[in-house]
Amino acid sequence: MNVLWEGDVVVAGGGSAGCAAAVAAVRSGASCLLVESAGFLGGTGAAVLDTFYGFYAPGPVSRRVVGGVGWEVCERLFEAGAAFERPNTYGAGTGVTYEPEELKLVWDALVPDALLHARVCDFVPGTGVVVETVAGRFLVKAQVVIDATGDAEVAWRAGATLDRPGMRLQPMTATFRLGGVDLSATSTAELHALMADADLPRREGSVHRTVHDGIVHTNLTRVTGLDPTDPVQLAEAERVGRRQVRDYVGFLRAKVPGYGSAVLLSTSVRIGVRESRRLVGRYVLTSDDVLAGRDFPDTIARCGAPIEDHASGDATRWEYVHDFGTYGIPYRCLLPVEVGGLIVAGRSLSATHDAHASARSMGQCMAMGQAAGTAAALAVQAGVEPAAVDTELLRKRLREGGALL
Ligand SMILES: Cc1cc2nc3c(=O)[nH]c(=O)nc-3n(C[C@H](O)[C@H](O)[C@H](O)COP(=O)(O)OP(=O)(O)OC[C@H]3O[C@@H](n4cnc5c(N)ncnc54)[C@H](O)[C@@H]3O)c2cc1C
């Protein structure tokens, strides 16, 4: 097989975690190629959503708990006039609402040489990965592979132990944007009251303002009982999500003041997957760790987000960290037990269903990505496995890179 690229680190997936990993690897002195199956960077953050959570811990005082590459992305968005903070003392904490098209440009600037429209389709132990492209398959050789696919796809192909999705899986959501909306005509409480009487799959959720007057972004649909790692069921989820969008738009236009002249501007590029395969790594983060606000000697990211479980029936279950504190995400949650040369970052970290429901926000995914990229570079420079990286040195480098640990 022809070699397309050879270097220190390859990152599979260009979402929040993968992009931050690539930036950190390069800043730490490693050569790095990011391989992304879509035609743009940003992943779920650009394809489905418009608000970063996890940067701030909720509670009586809003406190920022993520810095580094992730916060630099926010600052670039603020400077471009393409983002604003949406204070929320409780809920998931203060969010950073941004324009997704600008986010793609910010990541393009930070990760200029990413290989787009290329899918990592195999893991070759000791060598790197195979990528499928418009010109066929190529080998990408690297000493460390970072799996930031969200679905732990590389770890799955490599034979790492994974927690398979069961039926207690977070539901999927197709998001959409509407134009011509007067948000001031109906409060969230009034909207939820109108939803309670309607025949809809979910009777709460978010409709919020964007950086553009009159345009709102929604997180309303709820697609359950389908497995996003089964290709046939994933395709069906896209169709179900689209039909639900049609039904919600009809309901909003017909029943909710302020939406009478609303137009559907777009649906998410793909259905949003909250949870699929999770790594069972060298440490499995638990709900006890989250709720107790536990810290670890190898903490590489910090999180104050509550457990936000959409899989517990009709309503979302919220459980907060003790005293609105924060907990640490250990480096070991990114390390497979059996597979060398591989780090897993982002949504597929090693955590139980409940702990994952707290740790999966984009702020934390970027922080985990920064840790993975930095650790990969340290492993290459020391000539050791990622699992043998000196975690004190890793934490020092992360702090130097602006991380809040
Ligand atoms: C409906 C919904 C609402 C949410 N709401 C919020 C919110 O408001 N705020 C918040 O902070 N978080 C929210 N989350 C959670 C958060 O968006 C995700 O957990 C986070 O974006 C995951 O980031 P990631 O980098 O791990 O994965 P992703 O952003 O999903 O990135 C994975 C990337 O890998 C690529 N990829 C996949 N397989 C391959 C492959 N084999 N080869 C190459 N590329 C590949 C994908 O195309 C994608 O770009 C929400 C999630 C969902 C689904």
Tab-separated table of N, CA and C in Angstrom, residues 10-131:
chain	number	residue	atom	x	y	z
A	10	VAL	N	-0.683	10.767	14.210
A	10	VAL	CA	-1.848	10.938	13.342
A	10	VAL	C	-3.086	11.014	14.226
A	11	VAL	N	-3.955	11.958	13.900
A	11	VAL	CA	-5.204	12.121	14.651
A	11	VAL	C	-6.353	11.710	13.742
A	12	ALA	N	-7.176	10.774	14.190
A	12	ALA	CA	-8.362	10.364	13.435
A	12	ALA	C	-9.559	11.143	13.952
A	13	GLY	N	-10.147	12.009	13.120
A	13	GLY	CA	-11.328	12.763	13.517
A	13	GLY	C	-10.994	14.192	13.878
A	14	GLY	N	-11.685	15.133	13.228
A	14	GLY	CA	-11.405	16.555	13.419
A	14	GLY	C	-12.530	17.289	14.108
A	15	GLY	N	-13.050	16.723	15.204
A	15	GLY	CA	-14.023	17.436	16.024
A	15	GLY	C	-13.294	18.229	17.100
A	16	SER	N	-14.006	18.552	18.182
A	16	SER	CA	-13.419	19.348	19.266
A	16	SER	C	-12.145	18.701	19.793
A	17	ALA	N	-12.199	17.399	20.059
A	17	ALA	CA	-11.046	16.712	20.646
A	17	ALA	C	-9.914	16.588	19.634
A	18	GLY	N	-10.246	16.155	18.423
A	18	GLY	CA	-9.197	15.898	17.433
A	18	GLY	C	-8.465	17.158	17.016
A	19	CYS	N	-9.205	18.235	16.802
A	19	CYS	CA	-8.550	19.490	16.391
A	19	CYS	C	-7.634	19.995	17.498
A	20	ALA	N	-8.138	19.967	18.742
A	20	ALA	CA	-7.296	20.432	19.861
A	20	ALA	C	-6.064	19.543	19.994
A	21	ALA	N	-6.226	18.247	19.747
A	21	ALA	CA	-5.092	17.312	19.838
A	21	ALA	C	-4.036	17.666	18.793
A	22	ALA	N	-4.474	17.948	17.575
A	22	ALA	CA	-3.523	18.260	16.502
A	22	ALA	C	-2.770	19.557	16.817
A	23	VAL	N	-3.493	20.566	17.297
A	23	VAL	CA	-2.851	21.837	17.648
A	23	VAL	C	-1.790	21.592	18.729
A	24	ALA	N	-2.162	20.826	19.760
A	24	ALA	CA	-1.251	20.602	20.890
A	24	ALA	C	-0.041	19.775	20.466
A	25	ALA	N	-0.258	18.769	19.612
A	25	ALA	CA	0.865	17.924	19.175
A	25	ALA	C	1.896	18.776	18.438
A	26	VAL	N	1.418	19.627	17.528
A	26	VAL	CA	2.336	20.466	16.747
A	26	VAL	C	3.033	21.476	17.662
A	27	ARG	N	2.274	22.094	18.568
A	27	ARG	CA	2.889	23.069	19.487
A	27	ARG	C	3.900	22.398	20.414
A	28	SER	N	3.751	21.093	20.610
A	28	SER	CA	4.694	20.370	21.478
A	28	SER	C	5.873	19.827	20.688
A	29	GLY	N	5.961	20.180	19.404
A	29	GLY	CA	7.150	19.832	18.625
A	29	GLY	C	7.032	18.574	17.781
A	30	ALA	N	5.829	17.984	17.711
A	30	ALA	CA	5.670	16.761	16.912
A	30	ALA	C	5.147	17.110	15.520
A	31	SER	N	5.461	16.257	14.542
A	31	SER	CA	4.777	16.389	13.254
A	31	SER	C	3.455	15.634	13.387
A	32	CYS	N	2.402	16.176	12.772
A	32	CYS	CA	1.069	15.600	13.025
A	32	CYS	C	0.181	15.768	11.802
A	33	LEU	N	-0.532	14.710	11.447
A	33	LEU	CA	-1.556	14.807	10.403
A	33	LEU	C	-2.900	14.494	11.021
A	34	LEU	N	-3.879	15.367	10.759
A	34	LEU	CA	-5.246	15.094	11.195
A	34	LEU	C	-6.028	14.602	9.980
A	35	VAL	N	-6.769	13.510	10.159
A	35	VAL	CA	-7.551	12.915	9.070
A	35	VAL	C	-9.028	13.002	9.433
A	36	GLU	N	-9.805	13.669	8.598
A	36	GLU	CA	-11.231	13.907	8.908
A	36	GLU	C	-12.100	13.423	7.736
A	37	SER	N	-13.157	12.691	8.066
A	37	SER	CA	-13.989	12.116	6.999
A	37	SER	C	-14.902	13.160	6.337
A	38	ALA	N	-15.241	14.223	7.046
A	38	ALA	CA	-16.104	15.261	6.454
A	38	ALA	C	-15.251	16.272	5.679
A	39	GLY	N	-15.909	17.250	5.094
A	39	GLY	CA	-15.192	18.265	4.325
A	39	GLY	C	-14.845	19.504	5.124
A	40	PHE	N	-15.015	19.443	6.433
A	40	PHE	CA	-14.753	20.595	7.308
A	40	PHE	C	-14.334	20.084	8.674
A	41	LEU	N	-13.704	20.971	9.445
A	41	LEU	CA	-13.313	20.649	10.824
A	41	LEU	C	-14.378	21.168	11.797
A	42	GLY	N	-14.320	20.656	13.010
A	42	GLY	CA	-15.270	21.099	14.035
A	42	GLY	C	-16.178	19.985	14.516
A	43	GLY	N	-16.331	18.944	13.692
A	43	GLY	CA	-17.125	17.780	14.096
A	43	GLY	C	-18.547	18.144	14.482
A	44	THR	N	-19.013	17.538	15.557
A	44	THR	CA	-20.381	17.789	16.033
A	44	THR	C	-20.573	19.275	16.327
A	45	GLY	N	-19.506	19.935	16.779
A	45	GLY	CA	-19.596	21.362	17.111
A	45	GLY	C	-19.918	22.227	15.912
A	46	ALA	N	-19.554	21.780	14.717
A	46	ALA	CA	-19.846	22.553	13.504
A	46	ALA	C	-21.032	21.977	12.740
A	47	ALA	N	-21.264	20.685	12.876
A	47	ALA	CA	-22.289	20.020	12.071
A	47	ALA	C	-23.666	20.013	12.730
A	48	VAL	N	-23.685	20.126	14.061
A	48	VAL	CA	-24.945	19.897	14.788
A	48	VAL	C	-25.282	21.037	15.745
A	49	LEU	N	-24.264	21.666	16.316
A	49	LEU	CA	-24.493	22.541	17.479
A	49	LEU	C	-24.011	23.961	17.256
A	50	ASP	N	-24.244	24.813	18.255
A	50	ASP	CA	-23.739	26.189	18.207
A	50	ASP	C	-23.410	26.747	19.584
A	51	THR	N	-23.294	25.871	20.604
A	51	THR	CA	-22.974	26.375	21.949
A	51	THR	C	-21.995	25.438	22.642
A	52	PHE	N	-20.862	25.992	23.056
A	52	PHE	CA	-19.912	25.214	23.856
A	52	PHE	C	-20.371	25.251	25.301
A	53	TYR	N	-20.510	24.055	25.892
A	53	TYR	CA	-20.651	23.971	27.348
A	53	TYR	C	-19.402	23.337	27.920
A	54	GLY	N	-19.263	23.455	29.223
A	54	GLY	CA	-18.131	22.823	29.904
A	54	GLY	C	-17.014	23.796	30.219
A	55	PHE	N	-16.985	24.953	29.546
A	55	PHE	CA	-15.940	25.929	29.885
A	55	PHE	C	-16.177	26.485	31.284
A	56	TYR	N	-17.445	26.635	31.633
A	56	TYR	CA	-17.795	27.185	32.943
A	56	TYR	C	-18.508	26.129	33.782
A	57	ALA	N	-18.181	26.095	35.067
A	57	ALA	CA	-18.919	25.235	35.994
A	57	ALA	C	-20.178	25.980	36.419
A	58	PRO	N	-21.305	25.275	36.553
A	58	PRO	CA	-22.519	25.946	37.039
A	58	PRO	C	-22.428	26.193	38.538
A	59	GLY	N	-23.381	26.931	39.065
A	59	GLY	CA	-23.398	27.202	40.504
A	59	GLY	C	-23.644	28.656	40.770
A	60	PRO	N	-23.660	29.044	42.049
A	60	PRO	CA	-23.972	30.428	42.401
A	60	PRO	C	-22.992	31.418	41.772
A	61	VAL	N	-21.736	30.963	41.567
A	61	VAL	CA	-20.750	31.829	40.905
A	61	VAL	C	-20.257	31.100	39.667
A	62	SER	N	-20.334	31.785	38.527
A	62	SER	CA	-19.878	31.164	37.289
A	62	SER	C	-18.349	31.160	37.266
A	63	ARG	N	-17.760	29.974	37.064
A	63	ARG	CA	-16.305	29.838	37.185
A	63	ARG	C	-15.780	29.102	35.961
A	64	ARG	N	-14.757	29.692	35.296
A	64	ARG	CA	-14.218	29.017	34.104
A	64	ARG	C	-13.245	27.932	34.536
A	65	VAL	N	-13.397	26.735	33.953
A	65	VAL	CA	-12.581	25.594	34.382
A	65	VAL	C	-11.783	24.972	33.235
A	66	VAL	N	-11.935	25.528	32.029
A	66	VAL	CA	-11.157	25.043	30.877
A	66	VAL	C	-10.474	26.231	30.221
A	67	GLY	N	-9.173	26.095	29.964
A	67	GLY	CA	-8.417	27.148	29.265
A	67	GLY	C	-7.780	26.575	28.012
A	68	GLY	N	-6.523	26.904	27.793
A	68	GLY	CA	-5.740	26.285	26.725
A	68	GLY	C	-6.301	26.490	25.328
A	69	VAL	N	-6.136	25.486	24.492
A	69	VAL	CA	-6.534	25.573	23.087
A	69	VAL	C	-8.038	25.884	22.967
A	70	GLY	N	-8.841	25.238	23.809
A	70	GLY	CA	-10.292	25.435	23.740
A	70	GLY	C	-10.676	26.884	23.967
A	71	TRP	N	-10.066	27.491	25.004
A	71	TRP	CA	-10.414	28.883	25.302
A	71	TRP	C	-9.888	29.812	24.212
A	72	GLU	N	-8.745	29.444	23.623
A	72	GLU	CA	-8.212	30.238	22.503
A	72	GLU	C	-9.223	30.248	21.337
A	73	VAL	N	-9.875	29.115	21.105
A	73	VAL	CA	-10.906	29.048	20.062
A	73	VAL	C	-12.032	30.027	20.389
A	74	CYS	N	-12.458	30.030	21.652
A	74	CYS	CA	-13.525	30.967	22.061
A	74	CYS	C	-13.076	32.407	21.821
A	75	GLU	N	-11.844	32.715	22.217
A	75	GLU	CA	-11.360	34.100	22.063
A	75	GLU	C	-11.330	34.510	20.593
A	76	ARG	N	-10.915	33.592	19.736
A	76	ARG	CA	-10.905	33.919	18.302
A	76	ARG	C	-12.335	34.165	17.796
A	77	LEU	N	-13.290	33.391	18.304
A	77	LEU	CA	-14.689	33.582	17.900
A	77	LEU	C	-15.232	34.910	18.433
A	78	PHE	N	-14.886	35.251	19.691
A	78	PHE	CA	-15.324	36.546	20.247
A	78	PHE	C	-14.752	37.685	19.399
A	79	GLU	N	-13.441	37.582	19.090
A	79	GLU	CA	-12.773	38.658	18.319
A	79	GLU	C	-13.412	38.847	16.949
A	80	ALA	N	-13.910	37.761	16.358
A	80	ALA	CA	-14.543	37.840	15.037
A	80	ALA	C	-15.993	38.316	15.147
A	81	GLY	N	-16.452	38.587	16.360
A	81	GLY	CA	-17.850	39.001	16.563
A	81	GLY	C	-18.806	37.855	16.279
A	82	ALA	N	-18.306	36.620	16.429
A	82	ALA	CA	-19.108	35.454	16.050
A	82	ALA	C	-19.468	34.596	17.248
A	83	ALA	N	-19.403	35.175	18.449
A	83	ALA	CA	-19.773	34.403	19.642
A	83	ALA	C	-20.137	35.337	20.781
A	84	PHE	N	-20.940	34.822	21.691
A	84	PHE	CA	-21.268	35.569	22.908
A	84	PHE	C	-21.523	34.564	24.024
A	85	GLU	N	-21.387	35.032	25.258
A	85	GLU	CA	-21.644	34.140	26.394
A	85	GLU	C	-23.119	34.178	26.742
A	86	ARG	N	-23.654	32.998	27.021
A	86	ARG	CA	-25.067	32.887	27.416
A	86	ARG	C	-25.096	32.456	28.881
A	87	PRO	N	-25.208	33.445	29.805
A	87	PRO	CA	-25.115	33.109	31.233
A	87	PRO	C	-26.223	32.131	31.639
A	88	ASN	N	-25.845	31.142	32.398
A	88	ASN	CA	-26.798	30.162	32.888
A	88	ASN	C	-26.213	29.625	34.184
A	89	THR	N	-26.658	30.170	35.299
A	89	THR	CA	-26.026	29.855	36.575
A	89	THR	C	-26.183	28.374	36.891
A	90	TYR	N	-27.339	27.810	36.566
A	90	TYR	CA	-27.547	26.387	36.838
A	90	TYR	C	-27.556	25.666	35.492
A	91	GLY	N	-28.506	24.798	35.191
A	91	GLY	CA	-28.443	24.089	33.904
A	91	GLY	C	-27.050	23.528	33.704
A	92	ALA	N	-26.513	23.734	32.526
A	92	ALA	CA	-25.163	23.222	32.243
A	92	ALA	C	-24.097	24.273	32.517
A	93	GLY	N	-24.465	25.411	33.068
A	93	GLY	CA	-23.503	26.492	33.298
A	93	GLY	C	-23.511	27.451	32.115
A	94	THR	N	-22.710	28.517	32.239
A	94	THR	CA	-22.648	29.506	31.157
A	94	THR	C	-22.143	28.855	29.879
A	95	GLY	N	-22.851	29.120	28.782
A	95	GLY	CA	-22.444	28.574	27.493
A	95	GLY	C	-21.808	29.645	26.619
A	96	VAL	N	-21.036	29.222	25.642
A	96	VAL	CA	-20.483	30.137	24.637
A	96	VAL	C	-21.171	29.797	23.313
A	97	THR	N	-22.088	30.686	22.898
A	97	THR	CA	-22.834	30.455	21.660
A	97	THR	C	-22.074	31.103	20.502
A	98	TYR	N	-21.878	30.347	19.433
A	98	TYR	CA	-21.026	30.804	18.330
A	98	TYR	C	-21.698	30.518	16.990
A	99	GLU	N	-21.141	31.126	15.953
A	99	GLU	CA	-21.584	30.866	14.590
A	99	GLU	C	-20.771	29.667	14.058
A	100	PRO	N	-21.427	28.524	13.759
A	100	PRO	CA	-20.680	27.319	13.346
A	100	PRO	C	-19.826	27.528	12.097
A	101	GLU	N	-20.272	28.387	11.167
A	101	GLU	CA	-19.459	28.613	9.952
A	101	GLU	C	-18.132	29.279	10.320
A	102	GLU	N	-18.160	30.170	11.321
A	102	GLU	CA	-16.925	30.817	11.755
A	102	GLU	C	-16.027	29.815	12.492
A	103	LEU	N	-16.658	28.889	13.229
A	103	LEU	CA	-15.869	27.866	13.928
A	103	LEU	C	-15.050	27.046	12.927
A	104	LYS	N	-15.670	26.705	11.791
A	104	LYS	CA	-14.923	25.942	10.771
A	104	LYS	C	-13.676	26.721	10.338
A	105	LEU	N	-13.831	28.036	10.166
A	105	LEU	CA	-12.695	28.864	9.734
A	105	LEU	C	-11.623	28.960	10.820
A	106	VAL	N	-12.057	29.064	12.058
A	106	VAL	CA	-11.094	29.132	13.164
A	106	VAL	C	-10.252	27.856	13.199
A	107	TRP	N	-10.916	26.699	13.072
A	107	TRP	CA	-10.151	25.438	13.087
A	107	TRP	C	-9.279	25.320	11.834
A	108	ASP	N	-9.778	25.793	10.681
A	108	ASP	CA	-8.933	25.777	9.468
A	108	ASP	C	-7.628	26.534	9.720
A	109	ALA	N	-7.735	27.663	10.419
A	109	ALA	CA	-6.542	28.473	10.682
A	109	ALA	C	-5.612	27.769	11.665
A	110	LEU	N	-6.180	27.058	12.628
A	110	LEU	CA	-5.353	26.408	13.651
A	110	LEU	C	-4.787	25.064	13.191
A	111	VAL	N	-5.510	24.389	12.270
A	111	VAL	CA	-5.062	23.068	11.780
A	111	VAL	C	-5.041	23.122	10.249
A	112	PRO	N	-4.097	23.889	9.664
A	112	PRO	CA	-4.185	24.202	8.234
A	112	PRO	C	-3.972	23.005	7.296
A	113	ASP	N	-3.245	21.977	7.762
A	113	ASP	CA	-2.908	20.884	6.840
A	113	ASP	C	-3.752	19.634	7.032
A	114	ALA	N	-4.926	19.775	7.635
A	114	ALA	CA	-5.765	18.592	7.873
A	114	ALA	C	-6.159	17.955	6.545
A	115	LEU	N	-6.187	16.627	6.540
A	115	LEU	CA	-6.638	15.900	5.354
A	115	LEU	C	-8.146	15.692	5.477
A	116	LEU	N	-8.909	16.405	4.641
A	116	LEU	CA	-10.371	16.304	4.715
A	116	LEU	C	-10.861	15.246	3.720
A	117	HIS	N	-12.097	14.843	3.857
A	117	HIS	CA	-12.672	13.804	2.977
A	117	HIS	C	-11.802	12.559	2.961
A	118	ALA	N	-11.293	12.186	4.106
A	118	ALA	CA	-10.473	10.972	4.210
A	118	ALA	C	-10.896	10.250	5.488
A	119	ARG	N	-11.155	8.981	5.375
A	119	ARG	CA	-11.674	8.227	6.515
A	119	ARG	C	-10.648	7.206	6.990
A	120	VAL	N	-10.347	7.225	8.266
A	120	VAL	CA	-9.481	6.186	8.818
A	120	VAL	C	-10.281	4.892	8.852
A	121	CYS	N	-9.764	3.858	8.167
A	121	CYS	CA	-10.561	2.631	8.081
A	121	CYS	C	-9.836	1.411	8.631
A	122	ASP	N	-8.625	1.605	9.148
A	122	ASP	CA	-7.992	0.483	9.842
A	122	ASP	C	-6.838	0.979	10.710
A	123	PHE	N	-6.522	0.174	11.715
A	123	PHE	CA	-5.389	0.454	12.606
A	123	PHE	C	-4.346	-0.613	12.336
A	124	VAL	N	-3.126	-0.199	12.090
A	124	VAL	CA	-2.053	-1.169	11.828
A	124	VAL	C	-1.066	-1.079	12.998
A	125	PRO	N	-1.051	-2.088	13.875
A	125	PRO	CA	-0.216	-2.004	15.078
A	125	PRO	C	1.247	-1.720	14.748
A	126	GLY	N	1.816	-0.784	15.463
A	126	GLY	CA	3.228	-0.460	15.282
A	126	GLY	C	3.525	0.351	14.031
A	127	THR	N	2.508	0.670	13.264
A	127	THR	CA	2.733	1.347	11.977
A	127	THR	C	1.911	2.622	11.822
A	128	GLY	N	0.623	2.578	12.131
A	128	GLY	CA	-0.237	3.754	11.957
A	128	GLY	C	-1.641	3.337	11.570
A	129	VAL	N	-2.177	3.986	10.532
A	129	VAL	CA	-3.560	3.703	10.129
A	129	VAL	C	-3.658	3.632	8.607
A	130	VAL	N	-4.772	3.046	8.147
A	130	VAL	CA	-5.105	3.046	6.723
A	130	VAL	C	-6.208	4.085	6.522
A	131	VAL	N	-6.072	4.910	5.484
A	131	VAL	CA	-7.128	5.890	5.211
A	131	VAL	C	-7.753	5.612	3.841
